[in-house]
mmCIF file of C-alpha atoms and ligand atoms in Angstrom:
data_model
loop_
_atom_site.group_PDB
_atom_site.id
_atom_site.type_symbol
_atom_site.label_atom_id
_atom_site.label_comp_id
_atom_site.label_asym_id
_atom_site.label_seq_id
_atom_site.Cartn_x
_atom_site.Cartn_y
_atom_site.Cartn_z
ATOM 1 C CA UNK T 1 17.460 -55.789 42.378
ATOM 2 C CA UNK T 2 20.574 -53.766 41.719
ATOM 3 C CA UNK T 3 20.409 -50.032 41.547
ATOM 4 C CA UNK T 4 20.891 -50.106 37.792
ATOM 5 C CA UNK T 5 18.189 -52.697 37.272
ATOM 6 C CA UNK T 6 15.839 -50.539 39.314
ATOM 7 C CA UNK T 7 16.526 -47.451 37.199
ATOM 8 C CA UNK T 8 15.987 -49.590 34.086
ATOM 9 C CA UNK T 9 12.683 -51.063 35.106
ATOM 10 C CA UNK T 10 11.289 -47.777 36.412
ATOM 11 C CA UNK T 11 12.347 -45.899 33.297
ATOM 12 C CA UNK T 12 10.980 -48.569 30.973
ATOM 13 C CA UNK T 13 7.668 -48.436 32.825
ATOM 14 C CA UNK T 14 7.496 -44.687 32.461
ATOM 15 C CA UNK T 15 8.298 -45.032 28.763
ATOM 16 C CA UNK T 16 5.462 -47.531 28.376
ATOM 17 C CA UNK T 17 3.121 -45.230 30.228
ATOM 18 C CA UNK T 18 3.944 -42.109 28.175
ATOM 19 C CA UNK T 19 0.760 -41.313 26.237
ATOM 20 C CA UNK T 20 2.170 -38.691 23.848
ATOM 21 C CA UNK T 21 5.344 -37.236 22.480
ATOM 22 C CA UNK T 22 5.521 -34.534 25.194
ATOM 23 C CA UNK T 23 5.285 -37.108 28.024
ATOM 24 C CA UNK T 24 7.922 -39.229 26.329
ATOM 25 C CA UNK T 25 10.189 -36.210 26.065
ATOM 26 C CA UNK T 26 9.826 -35.652 29.840
ATOM 27 C CA UNK T 27 11.010 -39.243 30.408
ATOM 28 C CA UNK T 28 13.996 -38.718 28.158
ATOM 29 C CA UNK T 29 15.040 -35.577 29.992
ATOM 30 C CA UNK T 30 14.607 -37.238 33.388
ATOM 31 C CA UNK T 31 16.793 -40.192 32.355
ATOM 32 C CA UNK T 32 19.227 -39.226 29.593
ATOM 33 C CA UNK T 33 19.114 -35.427 29.865
ATOM 34 C CA UNK T 34 22.096 -33.515 31.271
ATOM 35 C CA UNK T 35 20.696 -33.798 34.804
ATOM 36 C CA UNK T 36 18.875 -37.075 34.270
ATOM 37 C CA UNK T 37 19.413 -40.103 36.557
ATOM 38 C CA UNK T 38 21.662 -41.947 34.126
ATOM 39 C CA UNK T 39 23.812 -38.875 33.426
ATOM 40 C CA UNK T 40 24.144 -38.260 37.166
ATOM 41 C CA UNK T 41 25.369 -41.830 37.605
ATOM 42 C CA UNK T 42 27.904 -41.379 34.803
ATOM 43 C CA UNK T 43 29.355 -38.383 36.640
ATOM 44 C CA UNK T 44 30.008 -40.590 39.685
ATOM 45 C CA UNK T 45 32.262 -42.936 37.649
ATOM 46 C CA UNK T 46 35.182 -40.520 38.137
ATOM 47 C CA UNK T 47 35.193 -41.110 41.875
ATOM 48 C CA UNK T 48 35.488 -44.896 41.513
ATOM 49 C CA UNK T 49 38.545 -47.145 41.459
ATOM 50 C CA UNK T 50 39.565 -48.277 37.984
ATOM 51 C CA UNK T 51 38.019 -51.815 38.391
ATOM 52 C CA UNK T 52 34.770 -50.492 39.786
ATOM 53 C CA UNK T 53 34.607 -47.914 37.054
ATOM 54 C CA UNK T 54 35.103 -50.545 34.372
ATOM 55 C CA UNK T 55 32.212 -52.644 35.571
ATOM 56 C CA UNK T 56 29.843 -49.765 36.422
ATOM 57 C CA UNK T 57 30.733 -47.915 33.237
ATOM 58 C CA UNK T 58 29.881 -50.877 31.054
ATOM 59 C CA UNK T 59 26.589 -51.433 32.871
ATOM 60 C CA UNK T 60 25.648 -47.762 32.652
ATOM 61 C CA UNK T 61 26.486 -47.590 28.957
ATOM 62 C CA UNK T 62 24.365 -50.654 28.328
ATOM 63 C CA UNK T 63 21.518 -49.062 30.320
ATOM 64 C CA UNK T 64 21.837 -45.811 28.398
ATOM 65 C CA UNK T 65 21.642 -47.656 25.052
ATOM 66 C CA UNK T 66 18.635 -49.699 26.139
ATOM 67 C CA UNK T 67 16.734 -46.660 27.396
ATOM 68 C CA UNK T 68 17.604 -44.661 24.242
ATOM 69 C CA UNK T 69 16.391 -47.527 22.026
ATOM 70 C CA UNK T 70 13.213 -47.904 24.042
ATOM 71 C CA UNK T 71 12.487 -44.163 23.738
ATOM 72 C CA UNK T 72 13.126 -44.240 19.962
ATOM 73 C CA UNK T 73 10.834 -47.209 19.471
ATOM 74 C CA UNK T 74 8.093 -45.640 21.551
ATOM 75 C CA UNK T 75 8.495 -42.339 19.688
ATOM 76 C CA UNK T 76 8.037 -44.163 16.360
ATOM 77 C CA UNK T 77 4.917 -45.879 17.677
ATOM 78 C CA UNK T 78 3.425 -42.603 18.926
ATOM 79 C CA UNK T 79 4.111 -40.896 15.574
ATOM 80 C CA UNK T 80 2.565 -43.758 13.647
ATOM 81 C CA UNK T 81 -0.509 -43.609 15.850
ATOM 82 C CA UNK T 82 -0.756 -39.869 15.349
ATOM 83 C CA UNK T 83 -0.541 -40.320 11.570
ATOM 84 C CA UNK T 84 -3.239 -43.008 11.666
ATOM 85 C CA UNK T 85 -5.449 -40.746 13.695
ATOM 86 C CA UNK T 86 -5.031 -37.892 11.217
ATOM 87 C CA UNK T 87 -5.617 -40.143 8.258
ATOM 88 C CA UNK T 88 -8.798 -41.384 9.865
ATOM 89 C CA UNK T 89 -10.160 -37.959 10.744
ATOM 90 C CA UNK T 90 -8.937 -35.739 7.904
ATOM 91 C CA UNK T 91 -10.945 -37.273 5.099
ATOM 92 C CA UNK T 92 -10.942 -35.699 1.650
ATOM 93 C CA UNK T 93 -14.123 -36.096 -0.291
ATOM 94 C CA UNK T 94 -12.853 -36.341 -3.890
ATOM 95 C CA UNK T 95 -16.421 -36.125 -5.180
ATOM 96 C CA UNK T 96 -16.727 -32.508 -4.020
ATOM 97 C CA UNK T 97 -16.298 -29.811 -6.748
ATOM 98 C CA UNK T 98 -12.817 -28.334 -7.112
ATOM 99 C CA UNK T 99 -12.075 -24.974 -5.470
ATOM 100 C CA UNK T 100 -14.202 -22.504 -7.409
ATOM 101 C CA UNK T 101 -12.410 -19.781 -9.466
ATOM 102 C CA UNK T 102 -14.099 -16.328 -9.659
ATOM 103 C CA UNK T 103 -17.366 -16.704 -11.535
ATOM 104 C CA UNK T 104 -17.991 -14.836 -14.782
ATOM 105 C CA UNK T 105 -15.850 -12.946 -17.316
ATOM 106 C CA UNK T 106 -15.655 -9.291 -18.287
ATOM 107 C CA UNK T 107 -17.072 -8.748 -21.805
ATOM 108 C CA UNK T 108 -14.504 -7.423 -24.310
ATOM 109 C CA UNK T 109 -16.645 -4.296 -24.851
ATOM 110 C CA UNK T 110 -16.519 -3.492 -21.161
ATOM 111 C CA UNK T 111 -12.808 -4.299 -21.039
ATOM 112 C CA UNK T 112 -11.986 -2.036 -23.991
ATOM 113 C CA UNK T 113 -14.238 0.754 -22.697
ATOM 114 C CA UNK T 114 -12.368 0.671 -19.372
ATOM 115 C CA UNK T 115 -9.032 0.653 -21.173
ATOM 116 C CA UNK T 116 -10.077 3.720 -23.193
ATOM 117 C CA UNK T 117 -11.321 5.512 -20.074
ATOM 118 C CA UNK T 118 -8.037 4.708 -18.288
ATOM 119 C CA UNK T 119 -5.984 6.210 -21.098
ATOM 120 C CA UNK T 120 -7.999 9.416 -21.539
ATOM 121 C CA UNK T 121 -8.410 9.912 -17.753
ATOM 122 C CA UNK T 122 -4.621 9.974 -17.488
ATOM 123 C CA UNK T 123 -4.651 12.774 -20.142
ATOM 124 C CA UNK T 124 -7.091 14.770 -18.038
ATOM 125 C CA UNK T 125 -10.412 13.913 -19.774
ATOM 126 C CA UNK T 126 -13.665 13.459 -17.837
ATOM 127 C CA UNK T 127 -16.279 10.858 -18.768
ATOM 128 C CA UNK T 128 -19.708 12.222 -19.898
ATOM 129 C CA UNK T 129 -22.864 10.338 -20.770
ATOM 130 C CA UNK T 130 -26.167 11.005 -22.486
ATOM 131 C CA UNK T 131 -29.476 9.240 -23.245
ATOM 132 C CA UNK T 132 -29.845 6.387 -25.721
ATOM 133 C CA UNK T 133 -33.191 7.819 -26.859
ATOM 134 C CA UNK T 134 -32.564 11.198 -28.472
ATOM 135 C CA UNK T 135 -34.445 13.875 -30.358
ATOM 136 C CA UNK T 136 -33.707 15.119 -33.846
ATOM 137 C CA UNK T 137 -32.215 18.356 -32.526
ATOM 138 C CA UNK T 138 -29.354 16.707 -30.537
ATOM 139 C CA UNK T 139 -28.717 13.802 -32.907
ATOM 140 C CA UNK T 140 -28.808 15.807 -36.128
ATOM 141 C CA UNK T 141 -29.861 19.450 -36.291
ATOM 142 C CA UNK T 142 -27.563 20.918 -33.679
ATOM 143 C CA UNK T 143 -24.712 18.885 -35.231
ATOM 144 C CA UNK T 144 -25.172 20.824 -38.440
ATOM 145 C CA UNK T 145 -27.104 18.208 -40.426
ATOM 146 C CA UNK T 146 -29.390 20.486 -42.462
ATOM 147 C CA UNK T 147 -33.029 19.274 -42.823
ATOM 148 C CA UNK T 148 -33.315 16.768 -45.682
ATOM 149 C CA UNK T 149 -29.538 16.588 -45.937
ATOM 150 C CA UNK T 150 -28.458 13.177 -47.365
ATOM 151 C CA UNK T 151 -26.081 12.665 -44.415
ATOM 152 C CA UNK T 152 -29.177 11.921 -42.310
ATOM 153 C CA UNK T 153 -29.905 9.006 -44.586
ATOM 154 C CA UNK T 154 -26.354 7.646 -44.122
ATOM 155 C CA UNK T 155 -27.214 6.778 -40.572
ATOM 156 C CA UNK T 156 -30.053 4.256 -41.118
ATOM 157 C CA UNK T 157 -31.871 5.622 -38.076
ATOM 158 C CA UNK T 158 -34.325 3.726 -35.881
ATOM 159 C CA UNK T 159 -37.229 6.149 -35.361
ATOM 160 C CA UNK T 160 -40.050 5.936 -32.817
ATOM 161 C CA UNK T 161 -43.684 6.571 -33.861
ATOM 162 C CA UNK T 162 -44.382 10.263 -34.469
ATOM 163 C CA UNK T 163 -45.747 12.237 -31.529
ATOM 164 C CA UNK T 164 -48.810 14.476 -31.634
ATOM 165 C CA UNK T 165 -46.694 17.423 -32.847
ATOM 166 C CA UNK T 166 -45.231 15.279 -35.662
ATOM 167 C CA UNK T 167 -41.751 15.079 -34.115
ATOM 168 C CA UNK T 168 -40.120 11.672 -33.806
ATOM 169 C CA UNK T 169 -37.732 10.467 -31.085
ATOM 170 C CA UNK T 170 -34.991 8.142 -32.228
ATOM 171 C CA UNK T 171 -32.299 5.779 -31.002
ATOM 172 C CA UNK T 172 -29.093 7.851 -31.170
ATOM 173 C CA UNK T 173 -27.063 6.890 -34.233
ATOM 174 C CA UNK T 174 -23.804 8.111 -32.698
ATOM 175 C CA UNK T 175 -22.422 9.486 -29.419
ATOM 176 C CA UNK T 176 -22.006 12.964 -30.984
ATOM 177 C CA UNK T 177 -25.287 14.318 -29.551
ATOM 178 C CA UNK T 178 -23.631 14.226 -26.133
ATOM 179 C CA UNK T 179 -21.162 16.868 -27.463
ATOM 180 C CA UNK T 180 -24.163 19.152 -27.851
ATOM 181 C CA UNK T 181 -25.461 18.377 -24.345
ATOM 182 C CA UNK T 182 -22.004 19.094 -22.901
ATOM 183 C CA UNK T 183 -21.427 22.355 -24.799
ATOM 184 C CA UNK T 184 -24.895 23.628 -23.857
ATOM 185 C CA UNK T 185 -24.412 22.971 -20.156
ATOM 186 C CA UNK T 186 -20.671 23.329 -19.390
ATOM 187 C CA UNK T 187 -18.487 26.395 -19.653
ATOM 188 C CA UNK T 188 -15.213 25.737 -21.530
ATOM 189 C CA UNK T 189 -12.574 24.474 -21.114
ATOM 190 C CA UNK T 190 -14.273 21.154 -21.867
ATOM 191 C CA UNK T 191 -12.321 17.952 -22.080
ATOM 192 C CA UNK T 192 -14.531 14.859 -22.174
ATOM 193 C CA UNK T 193 -14.867 11.414 -23.636
ATOM 194 C CA UNK T 194 -18.305 9.887 -24.131
ATOM 195 C CA UNK T 195 -18.495 6.091 -24.264
ATOM 196 C CA UNK T 196 -21.898 4.567 -24.975
ATOM 197 C CA UNK T 197 -24.392 2.519 -26.959
ATOM 198 C CA UNK T 198 -25.381 3.577 -30.452
ATOM 199 C CA UNK T 199 -27.918 2.181 -32.914
ATOM 200 C CA UNK T 200 -28.252 1.814 -36.685
ATOM 201 C CA UNK T 201 -30.366 -0.466 -38.827
ATOM 202 C CA UNK T 202 -27.525 -2.649 -40.101
ATOM 203 C CA UNK T 203 -26.344 -6.221 -39.570
ATOM 204 C CA UNK T 204 -23.466 -8.234 -41.035
ATOM 205 C CA UNK T 205 -20.133 -9.614 -39.885
ATOM 206 C CA UNK T 206 -18.839 -6.162 -38.867
ATOM 207 C CA UNK T 207 -22.140 -4.375 -38.119
ATOM 208 C CA UNK T 208 -24.816 -4.980 -35.508
ATOM 209 C CA UNK T 209 -27.962 -2.870 -34.939
ATOM 210 C CA UNK T 210 -26.622 -1.929 -31.530
ATOM 211 C CA UNK T 211 -22.921 -1.117 -31.178
ATOM 212 C CA UNK T 212 -20.637 1.092 -29.102
ATOM 213 C CA UNK T 213 -18.801 4.286 -29.740
ATOM 214 C CA UNK T 214 -16.537 6.591 -27.808
ATOM 215 C CA UNK T 215 -16.647 10.281 -28.623
ATOM 216 C CA UNK T 216 -14.041 12.836 -27.625
ATOM 217 C CA UNK T 217 -14.511 16.574 -27.302
ATOM 218 C CA UNK T 218 -12.057 19.316 -26.354
ATOM 219 C CA UNK T 219 -13.141 22.949 -26.370
ATOM 220 C CA UNK T 220 -10.850 25.759 -25.294
ATOM 221 C CA UNK T 221 -9.572 29.012 -26.648
ATOM 222 C CA UNK T 222 -6.586 27.860 -28.621
ATOM 223 C CA UNK T 223 -7.021 24.137 -29.139
ATOM 224 C CA UNK T 224 -5.971 23.251 -32.655
ATOM 225 C CA UNK T 225 -5.513 20.349 -35.050
ATOM 226 C CA UNK T 226 -1.970 19.654 -33.742
ATOM 227 C CA UNK T 227 -3.474 18.859 -30.335
ATOM 228 C CA UNK T 228 -5.979 16.551 -32.021
ATOM 229 C CA UNK T 229 -3.215 14.634 -33.786
ATOM 230 C CA UNK T 230 -0.991 14.413 -30.709
ATOM 231 C CA UNK T 231 -3.854 13.228 -28.507
ATOM 232 C CA UNK T 232 -4.972 10.531 -30.937
ATOM 233 C CA UNK T 233 -1.448 9.258 -31.628
ATOM 234 C CA UNK T 234 -0.754 9.049 -27.892
ATOM 235 C CA UNK T 235 -4.039 7.191 -27.505
ATOM 236 C CA UNK T 236 -3.196 4.630 -30.201
ATOM 237 C CA UNK T 237 0.201 3.882 -28.738
ATOM 238 C CA UNK T 238 -1.277 3.379 -25.261
ATOM 239 C CA UNK T 239 -4.280 1.401 -26.481
ATOM 240 C CA UNK T 240 -2.450 -0.983 -28.775
ATOM 241 C CA UNK T 241 0.355 -1.203 -26.203
ATOM 242 C CA UNK T 242 3.107 -0.533 -28.712
ATOM 243 C CA UNK T 243 6.115 1.864 -28.619
ATOM 244 C CA UNK T 244 5.344 3.556 -31.906
ATOM 245 C CA UNK T 245 2.489 3.714 -34.405
ATOM 246 C CA UNK T 246 2.243 4.967 -37.953
ATOM 247 C CA UNK T 247 -0.812 7.175 -38.430
ATOM 248 C CA UNK T 248 -2.179 9.174 -41.294
ATOM 249 C CA UNK T 249 -4.933 11.764 -41.433
ATOM 250 C CA UNK T 250 -7.062 11.702 -44.565
ATOM 251 C CA UNK T 251 -9.459 14.559 -45.439
ATOM 252 C CA UNK T 252 -13.079 13.506 -45.059
ATOM 253 C CA UNK T 253 -16.547 15.000 -44.543
ATOM 254 C CA UNK T 254 -18.628 15.158 -41.419
ATOM 255 C CA UNK T 255 -21.305 17.881 -41.067
ATOM 256 C CA UNK T 256 -20.203 18.728 -37.527
ATOM 257 C CA UNK T 257 -16.459 19.255 -38.109
ATOM 258 C CA UNK T 258 -14.491 21.506 -40.445
ATOM 259 C CA UNK T 259 -11.917 20.503 -41.448
ATOM 260 C CA UNK T 260 -12.672 16.807 -40.980
ATOM 261 C CA UNK T 261 -10.318 13.890 -41.191
ATOM 262 C CA UNK T 262 -10.351 10.159 -40.848
ATOM 263 C CA UNK T 263 -7.371 8.682 -39.058
ATOM 264 C CA UNK T 264 -5.736 5.551 -40.449
ATOM 265 C CA UNK T 265 -3.319 3.341 -38.561
ATOM 266 C CA UNK T 266 -0.510 1.286 -40.091
ATOM 267 C CA UNK T 267 -0.692 -2.508 -39.827
ATOM 268 C CA UNK T 268 0.671 -5.674 -41.340
ATOM 269 C CA UNK T 269 -0.725 -9.136 -41.652
ATOM 270 C CA UNK T 270 1.553 -11.934 -40.471
ATOM 271 C CA UNK T 271 -0.127 -15.238 -41.165
ATOM 272 C CA UNK T 272 -3.503 -15.047 -39.449
ATOM 273 C CA UNK T 273 -2.424 -12.264 -37.172
ATOM 274 C CA UNK T 274 -2.839 -8.548 -37.634
ATOM 275 C CA UNK T 275 0.052 -6.498 -36.201
ATOM 276 C CA UNK T 276 -0.995 -2.966 -35.406
ATOM 277 C CA UNK T 277 1.369 -0.030 -35.548
ATOM 278 C CA UNK T 278 3.784 -0.850 -38.328
ATOM 279 C CA UNK T 279 3.559 -2.220 -41.834
ATOM 280 C CA UNK T 280 2.568 -0.920 -45.238
ATOM 281 C CA UNK T 281 -1.196 -1.346 -45.042
ATOM 282 C CA UNK T 282 -3.612 1.284 -43.669
ATOM 283 C CA UNK T 283 -6.781 0.761 -41.700
ATOM 284 C CA UNK T 284 -9.291 3.475 -40.841
ATOM 285 C CA UNK T 285 -10.001 3.620 -37.155
ATOM 286 C CA UNK T 286 -11.777 6.872 -36.399
ATOM 287 C CA UNK T 287 -13.378 10.119 -37.609
ATOM 288 C CA UNK T 288 -12.311 13.511 -36.286
ATOM 289 C CA UNK T 289 -12.028 17.176 -36.973
ATOM 290 C CA UNK T 290 -12.254 20.740 -35.654
ATOM 291 C CA UNK T 291 -15.719 21.432 -34.246
ATOM 292 C CA UNK T 292 -17.736 23.311 -36.885
ATOM 293 C CA UNK T 293 -18.464 26.979 -36.122
ATOM 294 C CA UNK T 294 -22.181 26.310 -36.715
ATOM 295 C CA UNK T 295 -22.112 23.614 -34.008
ATOM 296 C CA UNK T 296 -20.411 26.014 -31.552
ATOM 297 C CA UNK T 297 -23.052 28.658 -32.359
ATOM 298 C CA UNK T 298 -25.904 26.164 -32.024
ATOM 299 C CA UNK T 299 -24.647 25.509 -28.451
ATOM 300 C CA UNK T 300 -24.367 29.186 -27.569
ATOM 301 C CA UNK T 301 -20.544 29.348 -27.824
ATOM 302 C CA UNK T 302 -18.898 32.211 -29.683
ATOM 303 C CA UNK T 303 -16.630 30.782 -32.428
ATOM 304 C CA UNK T 304 -14.451 33.875 -32.207
ATOM 305 C CA UNK T 305 -13.723 32.996 -28.562
ATOM 306 C CA UNK T 306 -13.744 29.211 -28.530
ATOM 307 C CA UNK T 307 -12.626 26.385 -30.781
ATOM 308 C CA UNK T 308 -11.792 22.771 -30.354
ATOM 309 C CA UNK T 309 -11.640 19.263 -31.756
ATOM 310 C CA UNK T 310 -13.786 16.160 -31.671
ATOM 311 C CA UNK T 311 -13.377 12.548 -32.618
ATOM 312 C CA UNK T 312 -15.449 9.387 -32.645
ATOM 313 C CA UNK T 313 -14.587 5.720 -32.908
ATOM 314 C CA UNK T 314 -16.211 2.305 -32.666
ATOM 315 C CA UNK T 315 -15.395 0.485 -29.414
ATOM 316 C CA UNK T 316 -16.453 -2.946 -30.742
ATOM 317 C CA UNK T 317 -14.248 -2.507 -33.756
ATOM 318 C CA UNK T 318 -11.286 -1.583 -31.558
ATOM 319 C CA UNK T 319 -11.976 -4.698 -29.438
ATOM 320 C CA UNK T 320 -12.073 -6.918 -32.559
ATOM 321 C CA UNK T 321 -8.757 -5.468 -33.778
ATOM 322 C CA UNK T 322 -6.900 -5.577 -30.488
ATOM 323 C CA UNK T 323 -8.065 -9.007 -29.372
ATOM 324 C CA UNK T 324 -8.423 -10.701 -32.758
ATOM 325 C CA UNK T 325 -12.169 -11.353 -32.594
ATOM 326 C CA UNK T 326 -13.446 -12.139 -36.083
ATOM 327 C CA UNK T 327 -17.266 -11.650 -35.950
ATOM 328 C CA UNK T 328 -19.025 -8.709 -34.308
ATOM 329 C CA UNK T 329 -22.371 -10.498 -34.076
ATOM 330 C CA UNK T 330 -20.909 -12.975 -31.542
ATOM 331 C CA UNK T 331 -20.377 -10.034 -29.163
ATOM 332 C CA UNK T 332 -24.123 -9.918 -28.506
ATOM 333 C CA UNK T 333 -25.096 -13.569 -28.855
ATOM 334 C CA UNK T 334 -24.888 -14.133 -25.075
ATOM 335 C CA UNK T 335 -22.941 -17.393 -25.585
ATOM 336 C CA UNK T 336 -21.212 -18.333 -22.302
ATOM 337 C CA UNK T 337 -18.531 -20.337 -24.181
ATOM 338 C CA UNK T 338 -17.621 -17.323 -26.287
ATOM 339 C CA UNK T 339 -17.392 -15.132 -23.202
ATOM 340 C CA UNK T 340 -15.303 -17.741 -21.392
ATOM 341 C CA UNK T 341 -12.859 -17.644 -24.314
ATOM 342 C CA UNK T 342 -12.757 -13.939 -25.210
ATOM 343 C CA UNK T 343 -13.699 -12.446 -21.813
ATOM 344 C CA UNK T 344 -11.381 -11.000 -19.177
ATOM 345 C CA UNK T 345 -10.621 -11.746 -15.546
ATOM 346 C CA UNK T 346 -13.015 -9.715 -13.372
ATOM 347 C CA UNK T 347 -10.201 -8.934 -10.917
ATOM 348 C CA UNK T 348 -7.852 -7.418 -13.506
ATOM 349 C CA UNK T 349 -8.900 -3.800 -13.783
ATOM 350 C CA UNK T 350 -7.306 -1.970 -16.711
ATOM 351 C CA UNK T 351 -4.961 0.791 -15.600
ATOM 352 C CA UNK T 352 -1.823 2.405 -16.961
ATOM 353 C CA UNK T 353 0.352 1.500 -13.974
ATOM 354 C CA UNK T 354 0.100 -2.300 -14.083
ATOM 355 C CA UNK T 355 -0.866 -2.627 -17.728
ATOM 356 C CA UNK T 356 -4.095 -2.321 -19.675
ATOM 357 C CA UNK T 357 -4.491 -5.962 -20.585
ATOM 358 C CA UNK T 358 -2.751 -8.930 -19.111
HETATM 359 N N1 LIG E 1 -20.278 10.565 -35.300
HETATM 360 C C1 LIG E 1 -19.464 9.980 -36.347
HETATM 361 C C2 LIG E 1 -20.040 8.654 -36.805
HETATM 362 O O1 LIG E 1 -20.754 8.070 -36.072
HETATM 363 C C3 LIG E 1 -18.053 9.791 -35.882
HETATM 364 C C4 LIG E 1 -17.323 11.040 -35.667
HETATM 365 C C5 LIG E 1 -16.621 11.633 -36.687
HETATM 366 C C6 LIG E 1 -17.408 11.720 -34.430
HETATM 367 C C7 LIG E 1 -15.942 12.823 -36.491
HETATM 368 C C8 LIG E 1 -16.753 12.903 -34.270
HETATM 369 C C9 LIG E 1 -16.020 13.449 -35.304
HETATM 370 O O2 LIG E 1 -16.783 13.570 -33.094
HETATM 371 O O3 LIG E 1 -15.373 14.644 -35.122
HETATM 372 O O4 LIG E 1 -19.764 8.226 -37.868
#
């Protein structure tokens, strides 16, 4: 057997024996690599006579091509085998459920409450809370509703059974009683918002017996109506996520504020959609005013020293407006399909930096 035939048969054997790509690569380096046997032989061609070189050169080139082809073929076979092995082992069970997305949705009331808290927190307000079950003093009397005043009737209150002393607890009809609790326990300056559940005996497309309000209260020495207007206009712009809003303050009556005003916001209807901020039409969105001197006195604050403003608005109503939800009763029907449609991603937390709603 000639030298070349020997190299060929040995190399072909090693190629056949290579069990994986790495072993095959070793064979390639040992034969065709820069210092491989075939390359070494090529280098010797220079020392030969022209005739010898012609014959040996042709034989070596032939050998080189054969070995290279054998390595390629083996490489292909090894890769095919590897693919077959993976296809056999990496089975996908298409009957398994698809990758689960986060379960559950954030209710629009929670979403809007968090949006409101984010906006007022950035303005320096704290969040305060109070009980759902109140007494007459906090819900009415301290808020300057005189006994037997018709304003008490306006609220369609849910009362509990009378106690031994004749007094009756009630479900708070607004978040305003928490103003009283705050003013009786905190020393001004006070700057709070009070989100929470409220109750009135009422039910139709835009009223439910339980609903949500957010109350605002600022008490300081020189706080005036200009601050009230500026605060509420800034709130509306941030909440409705628009660059400018038209607002209008209309005189109104609330027992606990003097003067009192309702705030309207401009809007226009385009097709089925309501666009907040501009337009010729007005919509009432909240009640407000300067805290009544009687209320300050009832809480032990001297009206000659302190004054401030308050406001109250319906969270559910704001949610309906902002997110185009037509019927309030659906909010509390616990229908998973409704929540899937109108709810919010649990991982998107409203904040002013990345946007309130996405
Ligand atoms: N408590 C009022 C209501 O439920 C809303 C309200 C109006 C609250 C004016 C206020 C205010 O703090 O100043 O109808």
